[in-house]
C-alpha cells in the first residue's frame, strides 16, 4: 500500500511535533505549511511563556505533559536546550488552596509523577522571592520546567526535515479540496498540494480552517495577559535564564517565571477577552505577530499589586512590557483531536498548549499510522465527543469564557457548569421541580441528584455525614433515597442516557462485528456487551436490545459511540444508525415492589416467566406504549421503561400514582451511584477507558471469544493471558472517610494504583471505592490505604458484588 500524502496545516509546536512523530514512524510523504515564517510562525507557540506544569486531574493530560517533558528534555538546537527543568512550585495562601494542593499531590501520585508537599520555609528555600508570611505551604514537581517553544519547533523541524518532510513557510491556506466525501488537496496562495490526509494544527485559526470542510470546531481564541518586569534588584547578576522553579499563585490567578534578572508574570484574573478566528490579523498586517494583541494595563493592575505582595522584591522593579496573547480554549478544557465525522481524511489537533504538544504529536501520529492510539487514552480529547448543542456558537463562547475564568479555580468533581442552563430537560422536569429536585448537569441534561420532597425519609435512618469535601453537592436525602429503593420501589429518570437505533437487513451482522457479545439472538433479547478498539482496549460498554428482526435499540455512553458506529457502517447501505435520545425518554422503575406497581397497569405479562431477566418486550402501561427492558443498574427487580418524549409525562404520572400507595418514591443520581457501586457495575469513562481491556476491568464475561471475528478479538486473545492489573473493589469502615475518585492507593509507603468511582454504600453501611491495583494486590482481605488530602484512609479489598451476590433480587 502506498504511503499516504499528508499535509499538516500549521508549523507551530503541535504541527512540528506531529511531523517529527510521523516521520519517526516512517511516514515521510508529509508537507507542513504555515502562513508565517519558520520557526516563529506568529501563532500562540511564538509568544508562549513556556511553563510546563504536569499536574492535572486528567490522567491523560498529565501523561501528555509528561511525554512533552521527556521529549523536550532531549532536544537542543546548536547546543541550546529546548527545556529548562527548574521544577514547578504551586503555593497556597489560604486554607482551601492548601487542601487543594494536597489533592493535586494526590493526582500526581496516582498518575506516577514525582511531587512533594512543602512547608512555607521549604517554599522560600525553593523560591527566595516568596514572602514567607504569605504562604501556608506548597507543591513541588521537580520535573516541571520551562519549554523553549520556538527552539522546540526548530529542533523538531530539523529532525523531520532530515527524514524527508517538507516545510513550506509563507504559504497561506485558502481552501481544502474534497471529492466524494474525502480530502484531495490543500489550496494555498502558492498553488495546490495533493493530499490524502490533512491535519489542522492551526491553533487559534483552527475554526477558520475547519470551516473549509464544513466542520464546526468548538474553540475560542482568548487573550491572556503576560508581562515582563525590568531588572529586579534582588536578582542582579543572574546570568542564567532561569534558576528558580516556575511558580503558580493560583489563589490570585497568577504564574511567574524567571528571565535572567527579571520576571515574567502571567495573569488569568482579568475579564475574558474572546476574539473571533476571522478577526485575527495576518502575519503581514500584525504589528508584532498575529497572536499578540495590545497590552491593556488597566486589566493588569490587580495582578501587579498582588505580585508585589507575594514577591516583595518586585516592589523595586517595574513592568516594562506586556502583551495580551491569544490562546485556544474549549468548552471542557480538553484538546480537540481526531477525524472529521463528515469528511474523510480531515483531521484536527487543536486547542493544544505547549505543555501537552509533544504528547499530542505522538498520540495523533500513532492514531494515523496504526489506526488507534496505544500510548494514551484519548476519549476525553476526541473532537467527536460533543452533543449538537455543544457546538452552538452561543454555548461555545459562554463555556470557553467560563473555562478561562475558572482555569485556576478550585473545582469540585460534582460542580455543575454555569450558563447556559438549562439546555436539555426530560419530560419529567416540571414534576421534578415540584418535588424540589437538586439538579446537576450531564451533557446538557438537567439531572436530579436528590429530591427535597424526600427529606422526611431521613428521620429514623442511619445516614452518616461524610467529610466536608465529600459533603458538597450531597444531602442525607441521598442515603434515604438509596435505602428506600431497596425497601419499596423508586422511579429514576434515565432519560439522559444516550439511545441509538440500528436498523436494516445488515444490522445484526453489523453489530456482531462491532460487539464482543452475541447479538444475533431471538427478538426480545437484551445483551450487555463491549465495543473494543483494534488493540483490545474498551471503547464503551453498551446494552443491545433486539426489538425486531432488523431493529435494535442500543443503550450507549455518548456521542463517541454514535461516531464509532457511523464510521463502521457498511458501504452498501444495508444498515442505518440514528440517535433517538431527544425523541424518547426513560424511567427506571426499580425495587422489591416494582412488579406490584407495574402489573396492575398493563395487560402484558410482567411476571418472572412473562419477561425474564435481560429480555425486552413492547407493551402498554395504562395508555402509554412502552419498550420495557428487564434490567437494573441499582441491583433490584425492575425495568427500564422507554416511550416517546410526548408521552413521557403521562407515563411518569401513571407510575407515580401507582407507586405512592405502596410507599414508593422518586430518587436521584446520588442514590443511583451508591446502589450501582454496591452491585459492582462499572461506569465507562470513569472505571474503565480505552487503556483497559475487559479482563483487567472485570467485564470479561461480556466477551464471547467463541463467536465469529469482532473488532479487537485478536488482540484480546493475546492480552487475556497477561493480566497485570485489576479494577478492584475496596471497602472503607470509617463512615466519614468518603473519597470521590482519582486518589492514590498505597501498599505500605508505595503508591500502587488509584481510585476510579467511589461512594458510601447505604445498604452495606460502608464506604466503597473501586481502584486500579496490581493483580497481585487484588486479593480479598488485603489491606491498603487511600491518600485523601493529608490523610491515609484504611481500606480492604472485598469480594464483589457487595450486595446480592446470588442475584436473587434482580431475578425475582
PDB file of C-alpha atoms in Angstrom, residues 330-444:
ATOM      1  CA  UNK A 330     -12.554  24.774  24.594  1.00  0.00           C
ATOM      2  CA  UNK A 331     -15.856  24.143  26.349  1.00  0.00           C
ATOM      3  CA  UNK A 332     -14.484  21.424  28.628  1.00  0.00           C
ATOM      4  CA  UNK A 333     -10.807  22.342  28.774  1.00  0.00           C
ATOM      5  CA  UNK A 334      -9.584  19.407  26.701  1.00  0.00           C
ATOM      6  CA  UNK A 335      -7.918  19.370  23.268  1.00  0.00           C
ATOM      7  CA  UNK A 336      -9.751  18.633  20.026  1.00  0.00           C
ATOM      8  CA  UNK A 337      -8.213  15.586  18.349  1.00  0.00           C
ATOM      9  CA  UNK A 338      -9.397  13.255  15.632  1.00  0.00           C
ATOM     10  CA  UNK A 339     -11.004  12.956  12.235  1.00  0.00           C
ATOM     11  CA  UNK A 340     -13.997  14.894  10.949  1.00  0.00           C
ATOM     12  CA  UNK A 341     -17.204  12.853  11.100  1.00  0.00           C
ATOM     13  CA  UNK A 342     -18.189  14.032   7.631  1.00  0.00           C
ATOM     14  CA  UNK A 343     -15.032  14.460   5.552  1.00  0.00           C
ATOM     15  CA  UNK A 344     -12.679  11.507   5.461  1.00  0.00           C
ATOM     16  CA  UNK A 345      -9.034  12.351   5.766  1.00  0.00           C
ATOM     17  CA  UNK A 346      -9.565  15.707   7.501  1.00  0.00           C
ATOM     18  CA  UNK A 347      -8.094  15.576  10.991  1.00  0.00           C
ATOM     19  CA  UNK A 348      -7.629  18.140  13.728  1.00  0.00           C
ATOM     20  CA  UNK A 349      -5.074  18.518  16.521  1.00  0.00           C
ATOM     21  CA  UNK A 350      -6.356  21.715  18.073  1.00  0.00           C
ATOM     22  CA  UNK A 351      -6.588  23.597  21.379  1.00  0.00           C
ATOM     23  CA  UNK A 352      -3.248  22.163  22.444  1.00  0.00           C
ATOM     24  CA  UNK A 353      -0.927  24.197  24.636  1.00  0.00           C
ATOM     25  CA  UNK A 354       2.853  23.830  24.699  1.00  0.00           C
ATOM     26  CA  UNK A 355       2.502  21.739  27.870  1.00  0.00           C
ATOM     27  CA  UNK A 356       0.867  18.862  26.007  1.00  0.00           C
ATOM     28  CA  UNK A 357       2.171  19.460  22.495  1.00  0.00           C
ATOM     29  CA  UNK A 358       4.727  16.684  22.075  1.00  0.00           C
ATOM     30  CA  UNK A 359       2.366  14.179  23.704  1.00  0.00           C
ATOM     31  CA  UNK A 360      -0.381  15.157  21.304  1.00  0.00           C
ATOM     32  CA  UNK A 361       2.039  14.862  18.379  1.00  0.00           C
ATOM     33  CA  UNK A 362       2.828  11.303  19.395  1.00  0.00           C
ATOM     34  CA  UNK A 363      -0.808  10.415  20.055  1.00  0.00           C
ATOM     35  CA  UNK A 364      -2.087  11.674  16.700  1.00  0.00           C
ATOM     36  CA  UNK A 365       0.843  10.090  14.841  1.00  0.00           C
ATOM     37  CA  UNK A 366       0.029   6.712  16.390  1.00  0.00           C
ATOM     38  CA  UNK A 367      -3.648   7.177  15.584  1.00  0.00           C
ATOM     39  CA  UNK A 368      -2.901   7.957  11.939  1.00  0.00           C
ATOM     40  CA  UNK A 369      -0.283   5.261  11.351  1.00  0.00           C
ATOM     41  CA  UNK A 370      -1.765   2.412  13.409  1.00  0.00           C
ATOM     42  CA  UNK A 371      -5.449   3.290  13.277  1.00  0.00           C
ATOM     43  CA  UNK A 372      -5.596   3.705  17.061  1.00  0.00           C
ATOM     44  CA  UNK A 373      -3.528   5.298  19.823  1.00  0.00           C
ATOM     45  CA  UNK A 374      -1.861   2.813  22.165  1.00  0.00           C
ATOM     46  CA  UNK A 375       0.089   5.279  24.329  1.00  0.00           C
ATOM     47  CA  UNK A 376      -2.742   7.466  25.631  1.00  0.00           C
ATOM     48  CA  UNK A 377      -6.451   7.155  26.427  1.00  0.00           C
ATOM     49  CA  UNK A 378      -7.933   9.840  24.175  1.00  0.00           C
ATOM     50  CA  UNK A 379     -11.660   9.557  24.889  1.00  0.00           C
ATOM     51  CA  UNK A 380     -11.654  12.927  26.717  1.00  0.00           C
ATOM     52  CA  UNK A 381      -9.904  14.583  23.763  1.00  0.00           C
ATOM     53  CA  UNK A 382     -11.773  13.158  20.768  1.00  0.00           C
ATOM     54  CA  UNK A 383     -13.239  16.003  18.711  1.00  0.00           C
ATOM     55  CA  UNK A 384     -16.385  13.931  18.128  1.00  0.00           C
ATOM     56  CA  UNK A 385     -17.326  13.787  21.810  1.00  0.00           C
ATOM     57  CA  UNK A 386     -19.735  16.715  21.677  1.00  0.00           C
ATOM     58  CA  UNK A 387     -23.502  16.718  21.512  1.00  0.00           C
ATOM     59  CA  UNK A 388     -25.046  19.001  18.859  1.00  0.00           C
ATOM     60  CA  UNK A 389     -25.976  21.733  21.348  1.00  0.00           C
ATOM     61  CA  UNK A 390     -22.360  21.862  22.495  1.00  0.00           C
ATOM     62  CA  UNK A 391     -21.351  23.109  19.052  1.00  0.00           C
ATOM     63  CA  UNK A 392     -23.676  26.106  19.007  1.00  0.00           C
ATOM     64  CA  UNK A 393     -21.838  29.471  18.866  1.00  0.00           C
ATOM     65  CA  UNK A 394     -23.606  30.772  21.961  1.00  0.00           C
ATOM     66  CA  UNK A 395     -22.714  27.691  24.005  1.00  0.00           C
ATOM     67  CA  UNK A 396     -19.115  27.565  22.795  1.00  0.00           C
ATOM     68  CA  UNK A 397     -18.450  31.230  23.568  1.00  0.00           C
ATOM     69  CA  UNK A 398     -20.072  31.077  27.013  1.00  0.00           C
ATOM     70  CA  UNK A 399     -18.328  27.897  28.139  1.00  0.00           C
ATOM     71  CA  UNK A 400     -14.956  28.792  26.655  1.00  0.00           C
ATOM     72  CA  UNK A 401     -15.027  32.114  28.502  1.00  0.00           C
ATOM     73  CA  UNK A 402     -16.081  30.339  31.680  1.00  0.00           C
ATOM     74  CA  UNK A 403     -13.170  27.925  31.361  1.00  0.00           C
ATOM     75  CA  UNK A 404     -10.838  30.902  31.066  1.00  0.00           C
ATOM     76  CA  UNK A 405     -12.259  32.369  34.280  1.00  0.00           C
ATOM     77  CA  UNK A 406     -12.033  29.025  36.107  1.00  0.00           C
ATOM     78  CA  UNK A 407      -8.618  27.953  34.827  1.00  0.00           C
ATOM     79  CA  UNK A 408      -7.088  28.180  38.317  1.00  0.00           C
ATOM     80  CA  UNK A 409     -10.260  27.764  40.380  1.00  0.00           C
ATOM     81  CA  UNK A 410     -10.794  25.002  42.922  1.00  0.00           C
ATOM     82  CA  UNK A 411     -13.463  22.871  41.272  1.00  0.00           C
ATOM     83  CA  UNK A 412     -15.363  20.079  42.975  1.00  0.00           C
ATOM     84  CA  UNK A 413     -15.824  16.887  40.901  1.00  0.00           C
ATOM     85  CA  UNK A 414     -19.597  17.335  41.008  1.00  0.00           C
ATOM     86  CA  UNK A 415     -19.586  21.095  40.486  1.00  0.00           C
ATOM     87  CA  UNK A 416     -22.059  21.901  37.710  1.00  0.00           C
ATOM     88  CA  UNK A 417     -21.168  24.087  34.775  1.00  0.00           C
ATOM     89  CA  UNK A 418     -22.587  27.574  34.570  1.00  0.00           C
ATOM     90  CA  UNK A 419     -24.681  29.238  31.912  1.00  0.00           C
ATOM     91  CA  UNK A 420     -26.269  28.486  29.584  1.00  0.00           C
ATOM     92  CA  UNK A 421     -28.630  26.382  31.745  1.00  0.00           C
ATOM     93  CA  UNK A 422     -30.992  24.676  31.481  1.00  0.00           C
ATOM     94  CA  UNK A 423     -30.451  23.318  27.974  1.00  0.00           C
ATOM     95  CA  UNK A 424     -31.893  19.813  27.929  1.00  0.00           C
ATOM     96  CA  UNK A 425     -34.753  18.724  30.154  1.00  0.00           C
ATOM     97  CA  UNK A 426     -36.652  15.467  30.254  1.00  0.00           C
ATOM     98  CA  UNK A 427     -40.470  15.378  30.001  1.00  0.00           C
ATOM     99  CA  UNK A 428     -40.495  14.938  33.775  1.00  0.00           C
ATOM    100  CA  UNK A 429     -38.730  18.227  34.516  1.00  0.00           C
ATOM    101  CA  UNK A 430     -41.781  20.078  35.849  1.00  0.00           C
ATOM    102  CA  UNK A 431     -42.635  17.203  38.202  1.00  0.00           C
ATOM    103  CA  UNK A 432     -39.039  17.056  39.381  1.00  0.00           C
ATOM    104  CA  UNK A 433     -39.029  20.778  40.117  1.00  0.00           C
ATOM    105  CA  UNK A 434     -42.268  20.384  42.069  1.00  0.00           C
ATOM    106  CA  UNK A 435     -40.569  17.722  44.209  1.00  0.00           C
ATOM    107  CA  UNK A 436     -37.626  20.008  44.954  1.00  0.00           C
ATOM    108  CA  UNK A 437     -35.062  18.342  42.763  1.00  0.00           C
ATOM    109  CA  UNK A 438     -31.459  19.435  43.248  1.00  0.00           C
ATOM    110  CA  UNK A 439     -30.183  19.397  39.686  1.00  0.00           C
ATOM    111  CA  UNK A 440     -26.704  18.743  38.392  1.00  0.00           C
ATOM    112  CA  UNK A 441     -25.852  18.734  34.698  1.00  0.00           C
ATOM    113  CA  UNK A 442     -24.753  15.872  32.434  1.00  0.00           C
ATOM    114  CA  UNK A 443     -24.165  16.545  28.723  1.00  0.00           C
ATOM    115  CA  UNK A 444     -26.587  19.440  28.955  1.00  0.00           C
TER     116      UNK A 444
END
